[in-house]
Short mmCIF file of C-alpha atoms in Angstrom, two decimals:
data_model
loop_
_atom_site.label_atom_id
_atom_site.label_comp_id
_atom_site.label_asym_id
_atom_site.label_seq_id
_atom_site.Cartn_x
_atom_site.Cartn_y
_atom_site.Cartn_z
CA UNK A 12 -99.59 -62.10 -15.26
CA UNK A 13 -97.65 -65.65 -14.08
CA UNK A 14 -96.20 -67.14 -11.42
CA UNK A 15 -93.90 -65.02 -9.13
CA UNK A 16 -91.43 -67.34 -9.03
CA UNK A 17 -90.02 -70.56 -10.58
CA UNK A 18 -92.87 -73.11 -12.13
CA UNK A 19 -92.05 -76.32 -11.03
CA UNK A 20 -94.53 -78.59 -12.50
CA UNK A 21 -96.76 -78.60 -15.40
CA UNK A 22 -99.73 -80.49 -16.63
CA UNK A 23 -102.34 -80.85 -19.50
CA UNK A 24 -105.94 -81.65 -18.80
CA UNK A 25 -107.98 -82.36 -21.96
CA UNK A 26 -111.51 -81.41 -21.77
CA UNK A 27 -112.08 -80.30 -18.44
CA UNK A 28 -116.05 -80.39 -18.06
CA UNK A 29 -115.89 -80.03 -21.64
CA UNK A 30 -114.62 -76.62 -21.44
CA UNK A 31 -111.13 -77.99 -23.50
CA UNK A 32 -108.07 -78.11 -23.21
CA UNK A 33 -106.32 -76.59 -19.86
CA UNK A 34 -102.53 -76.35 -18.52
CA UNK A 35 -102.16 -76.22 -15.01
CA UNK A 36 -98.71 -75.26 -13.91
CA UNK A 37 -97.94 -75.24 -10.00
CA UNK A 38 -94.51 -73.11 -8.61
CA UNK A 39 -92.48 -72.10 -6.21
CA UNK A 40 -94.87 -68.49 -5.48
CA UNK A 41 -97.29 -70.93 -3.26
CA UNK A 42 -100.16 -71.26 -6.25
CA UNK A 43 -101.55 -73.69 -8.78
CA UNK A 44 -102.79 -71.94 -11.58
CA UNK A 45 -105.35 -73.21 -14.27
CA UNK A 46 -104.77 -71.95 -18.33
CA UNK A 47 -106.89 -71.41 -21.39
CA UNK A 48 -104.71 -73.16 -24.12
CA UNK A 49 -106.58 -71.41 -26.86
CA UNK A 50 -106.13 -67.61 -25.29
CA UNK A 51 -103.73 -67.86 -22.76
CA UNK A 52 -105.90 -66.76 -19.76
CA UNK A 53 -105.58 -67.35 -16.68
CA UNK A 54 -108.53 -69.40 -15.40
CA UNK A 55 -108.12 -69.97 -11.75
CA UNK A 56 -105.87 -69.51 -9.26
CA UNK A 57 -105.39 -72.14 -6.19
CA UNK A 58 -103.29 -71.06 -2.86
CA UNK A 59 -101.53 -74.09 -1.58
CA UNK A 60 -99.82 -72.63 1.22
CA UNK A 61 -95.93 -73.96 0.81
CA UNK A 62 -94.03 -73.96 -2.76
CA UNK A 63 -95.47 -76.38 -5.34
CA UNK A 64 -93.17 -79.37 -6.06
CA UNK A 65 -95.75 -81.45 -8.32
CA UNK A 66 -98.98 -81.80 -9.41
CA UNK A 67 -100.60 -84.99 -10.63
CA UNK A 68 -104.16 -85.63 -12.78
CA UNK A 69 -106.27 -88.01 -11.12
CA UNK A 70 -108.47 -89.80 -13.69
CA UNK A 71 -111.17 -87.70 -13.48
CA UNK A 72 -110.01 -84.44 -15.23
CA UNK A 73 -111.64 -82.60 -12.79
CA UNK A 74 -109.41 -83.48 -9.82
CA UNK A 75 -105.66 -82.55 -9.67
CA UNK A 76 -103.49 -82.76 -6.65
CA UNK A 77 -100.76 -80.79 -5.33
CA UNK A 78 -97.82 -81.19 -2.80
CA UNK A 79 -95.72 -78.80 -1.07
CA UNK A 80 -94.49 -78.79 1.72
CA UNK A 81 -95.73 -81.58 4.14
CA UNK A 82 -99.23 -81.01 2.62
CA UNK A 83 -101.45 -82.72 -0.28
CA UNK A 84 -103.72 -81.20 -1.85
CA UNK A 85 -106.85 -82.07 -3.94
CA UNK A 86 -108.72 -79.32 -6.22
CA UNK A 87 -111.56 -78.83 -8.57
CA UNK A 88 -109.26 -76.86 -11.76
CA UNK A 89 -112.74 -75.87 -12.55
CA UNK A 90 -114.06 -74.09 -9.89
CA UNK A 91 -110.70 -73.25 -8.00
CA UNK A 92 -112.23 -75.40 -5.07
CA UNK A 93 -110.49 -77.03 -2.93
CA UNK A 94 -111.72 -80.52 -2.07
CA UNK A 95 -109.42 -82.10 0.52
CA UNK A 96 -106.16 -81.37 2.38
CA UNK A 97 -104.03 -83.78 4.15
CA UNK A 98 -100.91 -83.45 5.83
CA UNK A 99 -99.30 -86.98 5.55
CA UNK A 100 -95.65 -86.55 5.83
CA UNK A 101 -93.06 -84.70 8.73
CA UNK A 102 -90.67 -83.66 5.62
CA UNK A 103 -91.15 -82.15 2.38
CA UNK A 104 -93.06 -84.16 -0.29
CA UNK A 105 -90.75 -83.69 -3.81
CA UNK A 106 -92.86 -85.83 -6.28
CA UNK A 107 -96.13 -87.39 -6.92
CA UNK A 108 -97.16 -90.45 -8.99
CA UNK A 109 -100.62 -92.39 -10.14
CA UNK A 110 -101.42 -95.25 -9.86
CA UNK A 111 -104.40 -96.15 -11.83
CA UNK A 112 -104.82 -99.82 -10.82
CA UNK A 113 -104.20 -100.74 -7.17
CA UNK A 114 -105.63 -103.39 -4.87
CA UNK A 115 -106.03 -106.64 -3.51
CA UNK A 116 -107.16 -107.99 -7.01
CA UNK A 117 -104.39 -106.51 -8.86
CA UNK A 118 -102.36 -108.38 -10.90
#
């Protein structure tokens, strides 16, 4: 069984602690959900708490963030854990990017 409602966002993790290829979609029912590409399974299942509007990879496979509502979220698509939750923003956050190179020193 899916989502309950509409999936908003959709990503690919290659070789999450080696155990291959996942998708991890995130929708409008409240959850992230983590996929077996080669069966179809459903993996894990994350409660974020407000409908999913994206999802991002950070570099480490093993961390993807959500955001719905006024809330980020970061999560092991592992384990199902949860690893941090912040509330930055009075309004709903709509999208999400990375950026992989950021500092002082960047040029």
């Amino acid at each position: 069984v899916g989502h309950g409602d509409a999936v908003r966002d959709v990503l690919i993790l290659q070789n999450p602690s080696e155990g291959g290829t996942r998708i991890v979609s995130g929708g409008y029912d409240h959850t992230v959900r983590v996929w077996d590409v080669k069966d179809g399974s459903c993996l894990a299942v994350m409660d974020h708490g407000a409908p999913i509007e994206a999802l991002v990879s950070l570099v480490n496979p093993t961390r993807i963030v959500s955001a719905g509502g006024t809330h980020l979220k970061v999560w092991n698509p592992v384990t199902g854990a949860l690893l941090h939750s912040s509330t930055p923003h009075s309004k709903t956050i709509t999208s999400l990017c990375l950026a992989l190179h950021c500092g002082p020193n960047t040029k």
